Amino acid sequence: MTRNVEDRLRDAFTAGAELVSPESLKGVAAPVVARPRRSFLVLPMLAAASVAVVLGAVAIVPSWSRQPAAPGGFTAVVDALARRVEQPREYWRSEVETLTRGRPSKQTYNIEERARRVYWATPRGPVVATTPLQTRPVTTADERKWRAAGAPALCGFVVGCTGVEDRRGRTDYWFPKDSEFGSVSLTRPQLLALPQDPQRLEAELLRTLRSQGSLDPPSPGAQVNQLSEQDLLWLTGERLLTQLPTPPAVRAAVLRMMAALPGARLVDEAKDAEGRSGLAVVRRIDRDPLERRLVIDRASGDVLGMTSLVAEPLPARTGLKVGDLASADVIRKHGWTGEAPRLPEGCVQQVGKSCLGP
């Protein structure tokens, strides 16, 4: 399975290696999409080709029984979201701008890579369109170092673009299939029918995780990261809130579930990567050096974006310090639409295939 840039960031941080190398990005010029399954994807994999969870003998208290503190009117914001009515249409479209920061292999400067990803839910299955926007030094000091190095071309984190196809200005259209992403998925009817109560929602998501094998123990000797039930629920919640046509009342239940997970907390006056202020639900995945922040608009209850901040000291070669922004998703717009995705001429929506267009 292809991993996205944030996966590779996390691997580098954990191993103490350089952020990424040209070899690890060979053939990839834009951030690789965390690709969903043919039915609506609900769970991203974190840092390995396959992720398994070992079910221990210790009883786990359901997260919904641990009610979080509610600074800044969290309950009121979520209640308002739950009351919203949306009329489903034929297509769902979620437009997200992603950014990833770090230091390319063997360089002295940090860069920021931006891309636009549009997630479509269609009657024929999902469509993910990714367009690289730009790669540039993060700060003025980084730009000086980049220019001193000869201002080499940047294809994502590959300096000089050696060995990769330069896809700047072009869009990759991808039509996922089940075998490319071994994680939980929901059909459209299942998604629209998810429980609106956080207790029942958590139970249903865990039941689905188990039935589809996401909670199976790893094979003997397998070198994989192991995620807890709570970590899987958090990651599932992120997808339900940012990429999928989840009904408002279910989104409200997802927020309540996530805020009650062990280690989660609410932060007032948090900001997304664009500087927009909101209320954030904050949590770290086990063994992850990054703290994940889900920033919510106080007026609508919609998610403005997600940020990943460095939460513990990292090797100097990564170029990131505690408190630095490592990656972010900025949600530009999402909602139901009557317009289908416009595919390039000659591109046919076929599961497991992809097309490259202007």
mmCIF file of C-alpha atoms in Angstrom:
data_model
loop_
_atom_site.group_PDB
_atom_site.id
_atom_site.type_symbol
_atom_site.label_atom_id
_atom_site.label_comp_id
_atom_site.label_asym_id
_atom_site.label_seq_id
_atom_site.Cartn_x
_atom_site.Cartn_y
_atom_site.Cartn_z
ATOM 1 C CA MET A 1 0.000 0.000 0.000
ATOM 2 C CA THR A 2 1.295 3.440 -0.850
ATOM 3 C CA ARG A 3 1.783 5.705 2.137
ATOM 4 C CA ASN A 4 1.269 9.435 2.274
ATOM 5 C CA VAL A 5 3.836 12.040 3.224
ATOM 6 C CA GLU A 6 2.600 12.311 6.814
ATOM 7 C CA ASP A 7 3.167 8.567 7.206
ATOM 8 C CA ARG A 8 6.763 8.998 6.102
ATOM 9 C CA LEU A 9 7.196 12.019 8.342
ATOM 10 C CA ARG A 10 6.103 9.969 11.300
ATOM 11 C CA ASP A 11 8.368 7.057 10.385
ATOM 12 C CA ALA A 12 11.350 9.394 10.131
ATOM 13 C CA PHE A 13 10.580 11.036 13.458
ATOM 14 C CA THR A 14 10.210 7.711 15.212
ATOM 15 C CA ALA A 15 13.345 6.173 13.727
ATOM 16 C CA GLY A 16 15.456 9.325 14.082
ATOM 17 C CA ALA A 17 16.288 9.220 10.387
ATOM 18 C CA GLU A 18 16.246 12.074 7.927
ATOM 19 C CA LEU A 19 12.763 13.193 7.025
ATOM 20 C CA VAL A 20 12.506 11.618 3.611
ATOM 21 C CA SER A 21 14.909 10.569 0.927
ATOM 22 C CA PRO A 22 14.640 10.678 -2.862
ATOM 23 C CA GLU A 23 14.541 6.897 -2.828
ATOM 24 C CA SER A 24 11.544 6.802 -0.477
ATOM 25 C CA LEU A 25 9.684 9.214 -2.747
ATOM 26 C CA LYS A 26 10.713 7.698 -6.039
ATOM 27 C CA GLY A 27 7.930 8.058 -8.560
ATOM 28 C CA VAL A 28 5.979 10.498 -6.422
ATOM 29 C CA ALA A 29 5.974 14.230 -7.070
ATOM 30 C CA ALA A 30 2.847 15.181 -5.174
ATOM 31 C CA PRO A 31 1.810 13.984 -1.723
ATOM 32 C CA VAL A 32 0.349 10.518 -2.149
ATOM 33 C CA VAL A 33 -3.334 10.452 -1.299
ATOM 34 C CA ALA A 34 -4.403 8.387 1.687
ATOM 35 C CA ARG A 35 -6.576 6.475 -0.672
ATOM 36 C CA PRO A 36 -10.016 5.241 0.368
ATOM 37 C CA ARG A 37 -11.611 1.966 -0.504
ATOM 38 C CA ARG A 38 -14.292 1.645 -3.154
ATOM 39 C CA SER A 39 -17.045 2.075 -0.592
ATOM 40 C CA PHE A 40 -16.674 5.215 1.494
ATOM 41 C CA LEU A 41 -13.399 4.964 3.404
ATOM 42 C CA VAL A 42 -13.552 5.624 7.105
ATOM 43 C CA LEU A 43 -10.090 4.705 8.388
ATOM 44 C CA PRO A 44 -6.583 5.837 7.329
ATOM 45 C CA MET A 45 -3.601 3.614 8.076
ATOM 46 C CA LEU A 46 -1.044 5.313 10.257
ATOM 47 C CA ALA A 47 2.524 4.330 9.523
ATOM 48 C CA ALA A 48 2.909 0.872 8.027
ATOM 49 C CA ALA A 49 1.790 -1.143 5.065
ATOM 50 C CA SER A 50 -0.727 -2.826 7.307
ATOM 51 C CA VAL A 51 -1.774 -1.924 10.815
ATOM 52 C CA ALA A 52 -2.867 -4.502 13.323
ATOM 53 C CA VAL A 53 -4.219 -4.121 16.807
ATOM 54 C CA VAL A 54 -3.539 -6.573 19.591
ATOM 55 C CA LEU A 55 -6.570 -7.028 21.796
ATOM 56 C CA GLY A 56 -5.293 -7.304 25.319
ATOM 57 C CA ALA A 57 -6.960 -8.931 28.267
ATOM 58 C CA VAL A 58 -7.457 -5.625 30.065
ATOM 59 C CA ALA A 59 -11.040 -4.453 29.941
ATOM 60 C CA ILE A 60 -11.509 -1.110 28.174
ATOM 61 C CA VAL A 61 -14.087 1.300 29.555
ATOM 62 C CA PRO A 62 -16.224 2.690 26.699
ATOM 63 C CA SER A 63 -15.010 6.199 25.857
ATOM 64 C CA TRP A 64 -18.517 7.640 25.865
ATOM 65 C CA SER A 65 -18.704 7.041 29.632
ATOM 66 C CA ARG A 66 -15.847 9.497 30.207
ATOM 67 C CA GLN A 67 -17.445 12.876 29.659
ATOM 68 C CA PRO A 68 -14.988 15.644 28.696
ATOM 69 C CA ALA A 69 -14.792 19.138 30.100
ATOM 70 C CA ALA A 70 -16.561 21.627 27.846
ATOM 71 C CA PRO A 71 -14.709 24.937 27.653
ATOM 72 C CA GLY A 72 -15.916 27.595 25.261
ATOM 73 C CA GLY A 73 -19.382 26.127 24.765
ATOM 74 C CA PHE A 74 -18.395 22.828 23.127
ATOM 75 C CA THR A 75 -21.736 21.288 24.016
ATOM 76 C CA ALA A 76 -23.692 24.217 22.565
ATOM 77 C CA VAL A 77 -21.685 24.148 19.329
ATOM 78 C CA VAL A 78 -22.180 20.413 18.883
ATOM 79 C CA ASP A 79 -25.875 20.628 19.787
ATOM 80 C CA ALA A 80 -26.379 23.239 17.062
ATOM 81 C CA LEU A 81 -24.625 21.003 14.541
ATOM 82 C CA ALA A 82 -26.855 18.075 15.505
ATOM 83 C CA ARG A 83 -29.967 20.150 14.747
ATOM 84 C CA ARG A 84 -28.867 21.091 11.233
ATOM 85 C CA VAL A 85 -30.764 19.556 8.327
ATOM 86 C CA GLU A 86 -29.000 18.741 5.056
ATOM 87 C CA GLN A 87 -30.675 17.346 1.968
ATOM 88 C CA PRO A 88 -28.570 14.591 0.373
ATOM 89 C CA ARG A 89 -27.992 14.875 -3.368
ATOM 90 C CA GLU A 90 -26.378 12.622 -5.929
ATOM 91 C CA TYR A 91 -22.777 13.636 -5.195
ATOM 92 C CA TRP A 92 -20.716 14.714 -2.197
ATOM 93 C CA ARG A 93 -17.626 16.903 -2.624
ATOM 94 C CA SER A 94 -14.999 17.751 -0.011
ATOM 95 C CA GLU A 95 -12.150 20.085 -1.019
ATOM 96 C CA VAL A 96 -9.090 20.045 1.223
ATOM 97 C CA GLU A 97 -5.772 21.879 0.906
ATOM 98 C CA THR A 98 -2.939 19.919 2.476
ATOM 99 C CA LEU A 99 0.481 21.104 3.550
ATOM 100 C CA THR A 100 3.493 19.205 4.822
ATOM 101 C CA ARG A 101 6.640 20.745 6.294
ATOM 102 C CA GLY A 102 10.041 19.254 6.909
ATOM 103 C CA ARG A 103 13.627 18.990 5.714
ATOM 104 C CA PRO A 104 14.569 17.155 2.515
ATOM 105 C CA SER A 105 17.291 14.564 2.786
ATOM 106 C CA LYS A 106 20.837 15.981 3.048
ATOM 107 C CA GLN A 107 19.658 19.626 2.979
ATOM 108 C CA THR A 108 19.903 22.446 5.534
ATOM 109 C CA TYR A 109 16.575 24.145 4.856
ATOM 110 C CA ASN A 110 12.925 23.291 5.524
ATOM 111 C CA ILE A 111 10.304 23.286 2.805
ATOM 112 C CA GLU A 112 6.519 23.332 2.682
ATOM 113 C CA GLU A 113 4.610 21.279 0.146
ATOM 114 C CA ARG A 114 0.995 22.168 -0.668
ATOM 115 C CA ALA A 115 -1.575 20.220 -2.653
ATOM 116 C CA ARG A 116 -5.305 20.309 -3.279
ATOM 117 C CA ARG A 117 -7.290 17.125 -2.728
ATOM 118 C CA VAL A 118 -10.921 16.807 -3.688
ATOM 119 C CA TYR A 119 -12.806 13.787 -2.353
ATOM 120 C CA TRP A 120 -15.957 12.829 -4.267
ATOM 121 C CA ALA A 121 -18.614 10.357 -3.190
ATOM 122 C CA THR A 122 -20.465 9.206 -6.294
ATOM 123 C CA PRO A 123 -22.948 6.415 -7.062
ATOM 124 C CA ARG A 124 -20.115 4.558 -8.838
ATOM 125 C CA GLY A 125 -17.695 4.859 -5.938
ATOM 126 C CA PRO A 126 -15.173 7.391 -4.613
ATOM 127 C CA VAL A 127 -13.006 9.677 -6.717
ATOM 128 C CA VAL A 128 -9.928 11.390 -5.297
ATOM 129 C CA ALA A 129 -8.401 14.254 -7.316
ATOM 130 C CA THR A 130 -4.975 15.525 -6.203
ATOM 131 C CA THR A 131 -3.312 18.618 -7.651
ATOM 132 C CA PRO A 132 0.173 19.709 -6.498
ATOM 133 C CA LEU A 133 0.103 23.450 -5.824
ATOM 134 C CA GLN A 134 3.605 24.508 -4.822
ATOM 135 C CA THR A 135 6.694 23.572 -2.878
ATOM 136 C CA ARG A 136 8.690 26.377 -1.301
ATOM 137 C CA PRO A 137 11.043 27.158 1.595
ATOM 138 C CA VAL A 138 9.127 27.763 4.820
ATOM 139 C CA THR A 139 10.863 30.881 6.156
ATOM 140 C CA THR A 140 13.035 33.691 4.806
ATOM 141 C CA ALA A 141 16.052 32.009 6.393
ATOM 142 C CA ASP A 142 15.138 28.731 4.681
ATOM 143 C CA GLU A 143 14.849 30.567 1.356
ATOM 144 C CA ARG A 144 18.327 32.050 1.755
ATOM 145 C CA LYS A 145 19.778 28.593 2.364
ATOM 146 C CA TRP A 146 17.852 27.179 -0.596
ATOM 147 C CA ARG A 147 19.185 29.923 -2.890
ATOM 148 C CA ALA A 148 22.692 29.436 -1.536
ATOM 149 C CA ALA A 149 22.358 25.772 -2.578
ATOM 150 C CA GLY A 150 21.605 26.900 -6.151
ATOM 151 C CA ALA A 151 17.804 27.168 -5.852
ATOM 152 C CA PRO A 152 17.252 23.589 -7.094
ATOM 153 C CA ALA A 153 13.876 22.523 -8.448
ATOM 154 C CA LEU A 154 11.635 20.931 -5.844
ATOM 155 C CA CYS A 155 9.271 18.071 -6.681
ATOM 156 C CA GLY A 156 7.725 17.573 -3.308
ATOM 157 C CA PHE A 157 10.581 16.552 -1.023
ATOM 158 C CA VAL A 158 12.748 15.419 -3.937
ATOM 159 C CA VAL A 159 15.402 18.087 -4.545
ATOM 160 C CA GLY A 160 16.254 18.470 -8.218
ATOM 161 C CA CYS A 161 13.286 16.287 -9.247
ATOM 162 C CA THR A 162 15.688 13.459 -10.099
ATOM 163 C CA GLY A 163 13.963 10.144 -10.729
ATOM 164 C CA VAL A 164 10.386 11.432 -10.393
ATOM 165 C CA GLU A 165 7.760 12.731 -12.764
ATOM 166 C CA ASP A 166 7.146 16.432 -12.279
ATOM 167 C CA ARG A 167 3.382 16.693 -11.844
ATOM 168 C CA ARG A 168 3.208 20.327 -10.822
ATOM 169 C CA GLY A 169 0.072 21.883 -12.313
ATOM 170 C CA ARG A 170 -1.469 18.517 -13.229
ATOM 171 C CA THR A 171 -4.224 16.580 -11.468
ATOM 172 C CA ASP A 172 -4.216 12.899 -10.595
ATOM 173 C CA TYR A 173 -7.677 11.277 -10.571
ATOM 174 C CA TRP A 174 -7.799 8.049 -8.629
ATOM 175 C CA PHE A 175 -10.624 5.512 -8.251
ATOM 176 C CA PRO A 176 -9.916 3.370 -5.169
ATOM 177 C CA LYS A 177 -10.392 -0.350 -4.818
ATOM 178 C CA ASP A 178 -10.648 -2.416 -1.650
ATOM 179 C CA SER A 179 -7.336 -4.239 -1.933
ATOM 180 C CA GLU A 180 -5.297 -1.029 -1.934
ATOM 181 C CA PHE A 181 -6.351 0.037 1.523
ATOM 182 C CA GLY A 182 -6.828 -2.586 4.181
ATOM 183 C CA SER A 183 -9.086 -0.624 6.501
ATOM 184 C CA VAL A 184 -12.688 -0.128 7.479
ATOM 185 C CA SER A 185 -15.159 1.061 4.869
ATOM 186 C CA LEU A 186 -18.837 1.929 4.842
ATOM 187 C CA THR A 187 -21.296 1.948 1.968
ATOM 188 C CA ARG A 188 -23.351 5.087 1.442
ATOM 189 C CA PRO A 189 -26.506 3.615 3.045
ATOM 190 C CA GLN A 190 -24.443 2.446 6.055
ATOM 191 C CA LEU A 191 -22.850 5.872 6.416
ATOM 192 C CA LEU A 192 -26.154 7.721 6.320
ATOM 193 C CA ALA A 193 -27.638 5.261 8.838
ATOM 194 C CA LEU A 194 -24.893 5.551 11.492
ATOM 195 C CA PRO A 195 -26.233 6.131 15.037
ATOM 196 C CA GLN A 196 -26.672 9.735 16.193
ATOM 197 C CA ASP A 197 -25.933 8.830 19.796
ATOM 198 C CA PRO A 198 -22.195 8.753 20.704
ATOM 199 C CA GLN A 199 -22.593 5.584 22.781
ATOM 200 C CA ARG A 200 -24.283 3.633 20.015
ATOM 201 C CA LEU A 201 -21.995 5.155 17.388
ATOM 202 C CA GLU A 202 -18.861 3.989 19.190
ATOM 203 C CA ALA A 203 -20.289 0.504 19.589
ATOM 204 C CA GLU A 204 -21.248 0.342 15.904
ATOM 205 C CA LEU A 205 -17.838 1.545 14.711
ATOM 206 C CA LEU A 206 -16.045 -0.996 16.918
ATOM 207 C CA ARG A 207 -18.358 -3.739 15.660
ATOM 208 C CA THR A 208 -17.527 -2.772 12.065
ATOM 209 C CA LEU A 209 -13.797 -2.607 12.800
ATOM 210 C CA ARG A 210 -13.920 -6.131 14.207
ATOM 211 C CA SER A 211 -16.085 -7.558 11.435
ATOM 212 C CA GLN A 212 -13.750 -6.216 8.747
ATOM 213 C CA GLY A 213 -10.577 -7.418 10.449
ATOM 214 C CA SER A 214 -9.084 -4.086 11.508
ATOM 215 C CA LEU A 215 -8.780 -5.333 15.078
ATOM 216 C CA ASP A 216 -7.223 -8.686 14.202
ATOM 217 C CA PRO A 217 -3.858 -9.370 15.904
ATOM 218 C CA PRO A 218 -0.798 -9.191 13.640
ATOM 219 C CA SER A 219 0.698 -12.262 12.080
ATOM 220 C CA PRO A 220 3.505 -13.882 14.099
ATOM 221 C CA GLY A 221 6.740 -11.985 13.548
ATOM 222 C CA ALA A 222 5.077 -9.164 11.632
ATOM 223 C CA GLN A 223 6.783 -5.787 12.047
ATOM 224 C CA VAL A 224 3.795 -3.465 12.387
ATOM 225 C CA ASN A 225 2.601 -0.635 14.564
ATOM 226 C CA GLN A 226 -0.280 -1.645 16.803
ATOM 227 C CA LEU A 227 -3.140 0.773 17.316
ATOM 228 C CA SER A 228 -5.533 0.692 20.230
ATOM 229 C CA GLU A 229 -9.284 0.699 19.796
ATOM 230 C CA GLN A 230 -9.313 4.333 20.905
ATOM 231 C CA ASP A 231 -6.702 5.319 18.305
ATOM 232 C CA LEU A 232 -8.687 3.589 15.575
ATOM 233 C CA LEU A 233 -11.849 5.370 16.685
ATOM 234 C CA TRP A 234 -10.048 8.732 16.558
ATOM 235 C CA LEU A 235 -8.728 8.136 13.037
ATOM 236 C CA THR A 236 -12.118 6.916 11.901
ATOM 237 C CA GLY A 237 -13.676 10.064 13.344
ATOM 238 C CA GLU A 238 -11.269 12.277 11.409
ATOM 239 C CA ARG A 239 -12.407 10.726 8.143
ATOM 240 C CA LEU A 240 -16.076 10.915 9.027
ATOM 241 C CA LEU A 241 -15.742 14.635 9.765
ATOM 242 C CA THR A 242 -13.507 15.802 6.933
ATOM 243 C CA GLN A 243 -13.953 13.661 3.832
ATOM 244 C CA LEU A 244 -17.225 11.768 3.859
ATOM 245 C CA PRO A 245 -20.930 12.666 3.451
ATOM 246 C CA THR A 246 -21.686 12.105 7.122
ATOM 247 C CA PRO A 247 -25.053 13.543 8.282
ATOM 248 C CA PRO A 248 -24.851 16.536 10.679
ATOM 249 C CA ALA A 249 -26.339 14.666 13.652
ATOM 250 C CA VAL A 250 -23.806 11.855 13.149
ATOM 251 C CA ARG A 251 -20.973 14.397 12.857
ATOM 252 C CA ALA A 252 -22.093 15.808 16.205
ATOM 253 C CA ALA A 253 -21.985 12.322 17.729
ATOM 254 C CA VAL A 254 -18.507 11.785 16.250
ATOM 255 C CA LEU A 255 -17.238 14.986 17.890
ATOM 256 C CA ARG A 256 -18.652 13.945 21.268
ATOM 257 C CA MET A 257 -17.096 10.491 20.905
ATOM 258 C CA MET A 258 -13.684 11.886 19.969
ATOM 259 C CA ALA A 259 -13.684 14.463 22.777
ATOM 260 C CA ALA A 260 -14.336 11.680 25.296
ATOM 261 C CA LEU A 261 -11.520 9.384 24.155
ATOM 262 C CA PRO A 262 -8.662 8.836 26.629
ATOM 263 C CA GLY A 263 -6.064 11.574 26.290
ATOM 264 C CA ALA A 264 -8.347 13.942 24.392
ATOM 265 C CA ARG A 265 -8.842 17.504 25.555
ATOM 266 C CA LEU A 266 -10.585 20.665 24.366
ATOM 267 C CA VAL A 267 -8.604 23.815 23.594
ATOM 268 C CA ASP A 268 -10.100 27.306 23.364
ATOM 269 C CA GLU A 269 -8.979 29.770 20.693
ATOM 270 C CA ALA A 270 -7.097 27.190 18.673
ATOM 271 C CA LYS A 271 -6.135 28.115 15.112
ATOM 272 C CA ASP A 272 -6.004 26.149 11.914
ATOM 273 C CA ALA A 273 -3.166 26.468 9.379
ATOM 274 C CA GLU A 274 -4.868 29.531 7.853
ATOM 275 C CA GLY A 275 -5.077 31.319 11.195
ATOM 276 C CA ARG A 276 -8.827 30.852 11.564
ATOM 277 C CA SER A 277 -9.835 30.598 15.211
ATOM 278 C CA GLY A 278 -12.047 27.906 16.647
ATOM 279 C CA LEU A 279 -12.463 25.284 19.326
ATOM 280 C CA ALA A 280 -10.143 22.297 18.985
ATOM 281 C CA VAL A 281 -10.387 18.673 20.011
ATOM 282 C CA VAL A 282 -6.783 17.607 20.640
ATOM 283 C CA ARG A 283 -5.210 14.183 21.033
ATOM 284 C CA ARG A 284 -2.057 12.151 20.343
ATOM 285 C CA ILE A 285 -2.025 8.714 18.808
ATOM 286 C CA ASP A 286 0.020 6.287 20.902
ATOM 287 C CA ARG A 287 3.753 6.427 20.038
ATOM 288 C CA ASP A 288 3.136 9.315 17.647
ATOM 289 C CA PRO A 289 5.390 12.363 18.184
ATOM 290 C CA LEU A 290 2.737 14.584 16.608
ATOM 291 C CA GLU A 291 -0.278 16.078 18.386
ATOM 292 C CA ARG A 292 -3.401 16.122 16.219
ATOM 293 C CA ARG A 293 -5.776 19.090 16.461
ATOM 294 C CA LEU A 294 -9.248 19.097 14.968
ATOM 295 C CA VAL A 295 -10.311 22.768 14.791
ATOM 296 C CA ILE A 296 -14.066 23.402 14.830
ATOM 297 C CA ASP A 297 -15.891 26.552 13.745
ATOM 298 C CA ARG A 298 -17.856 27.921 16.710
ATOM 299 C CA ALA A 299 -20.703 29.221 14.575
ATOM 300 C CA SER A 300 -21.458 26.135 12.483
ATOM 301 C CA GLY A 301 -19.746 23.232 14.233
ATOM 302 C CA ASP A 302 -18.026 22.356 10.970
ATOM 303 C CA VAL A 303 -14.379 21.310 10.972
ATOM 304 C CA LEU A 304 -12.149 24.129 9.702
ATOM 305 C CA GLY A 305 -9.120 21.911 9.447
ATOM 306 C CA MET A 306 -6.683 19.569 11.115
ATOM 307 C CA THR A 307 -3.143 20.343 12.208
ATOM 308 C CA SER A 308 -0.338 18.082 13.399
ATOM 309 C CA LEU A 309 2.096 19.799 15.782
ATOM 310 C CA VAL A 310 5.402 18.417 17.014
ATOM 311 C CA ALA A 311 4.760 17.365 20.612
ATOM 312 C CA GLU A 312 8.139 15.940 21.656
ATOM 313 C CA PRO A 313 11.793 16.590 20.745
ATOM 314 C CA LEU A 314 12.823 15.208 17.362
ATOM 315 C CA PRO A 315 16.245 14.596 15.806
ATOM 316 C CA ALA A 316 17.747 17.859 14.571
ATOM 317 C CA ARG A 317 17.969 16.495 11.041
ATOM 318 C CA THR A 318 14.175 16.529 10.736
ATOM 319 C CA GLY A 319 14.291 20.327 10.860
ATOM 320 C CA LEU A 320 11.284 20.528 13.189
ATOM 321 C CA LYS A 321 11.120 21.537 16.834
ATOM 322 C CA VAL A 322 8.510 21.094 19.563
ATOM 323 C CA GLY A 323 5.514 23.265 18.738
ATOM 324 C CA ASP A 324 6.246 23.439 15.003
ATOM 325 C CA LEU A 325 3.567 22.679 12.455
ATOM 326 C CA ALA A 326 4.410 19.408 10.710
ATOM 327 C CA SER A 327 1.349 19.007 8.500
ATOM 328 C CA ALA A 328 -2.182 20.299 8.114
ATOM 329 C CA ASP A 329 -5.436 19.916 6.228
ATOM 330 C CA VAL A 330 -7.424 23.082 5.507
ATOM 331 C CA ILE A 331 -11.032 22.377 4.549
ATOM 332 C CA ARG A 332 -12.034 24.832 1.843
ATOM 333 C CA LYS A 333 -15.581 23.598 1.343
ATOM 334 C CA HIS A 334 -17.625 20.442 1.496
ATOM 335 C CA GLY A 335 -21.208 19.437 0.977
ATOM 336 C CA TRP A 336 -23.754 17.845 -1.306
ATOM 337 C CA THR A 337 -23.819 18.834 -4.970
ATOM 338 C CA GLY A 338 -25.651 17.937 -8.160
ATOM 339 C CA GLU A 339 -22.429 18.160 -10.206
ATOM 340 C CA ALA A 340 -20.362 15.099 -10.996
ATOM 341 C CA PRO A 341 -16.553 15.224 -11.016
ATOM 342 C CA ARG A 342 -15.215 16.370 -14.400
ATOM 343 C CA LEU A 343 -12.730 13.794 -15.586
ATOM 344 C CA PRO A 344 -10.106 14.391 -18.292
ATOM 345 C CA GLU A 345 -10.952 13.402 -21.850
ATOM 346 C CA GLY A 346 -10.576 9.666 -22.247
ATOM 347 C CA CYS A 347 -10.510 9.030 -18.484
ATOM 348 C CA VAL A 348 -13.011 6.395 -17.361
ATOM 349 C CA GLN A 349 -13.997 5.918 -13.723
ATOM 350 C CA GLN A 350 -12.806 2.362 -13.179
ATOM 351 C CA VAL A 351 -12.134 0.940 -9.734
ATOM 352 C CA GLY A 352 -8.434 0.595 -9.005
ATOM 353 C CA LYS A 353 -7.350 2.819 -11.891
ATOM 354 C CA SER A 354 -6.103 6.406 -12.133
ATOM 355 C CA CYS A 355 -5.809 9.133 -14.743
ATOM 356 C CA LEU A 356 -3.554 12.144 -15.095
ATOM 357 C CA GLY A 357 -5.095 15.278 -16.501
ATOM 358 C CA PRO A 358 -4.578 19.021 -16.750
#
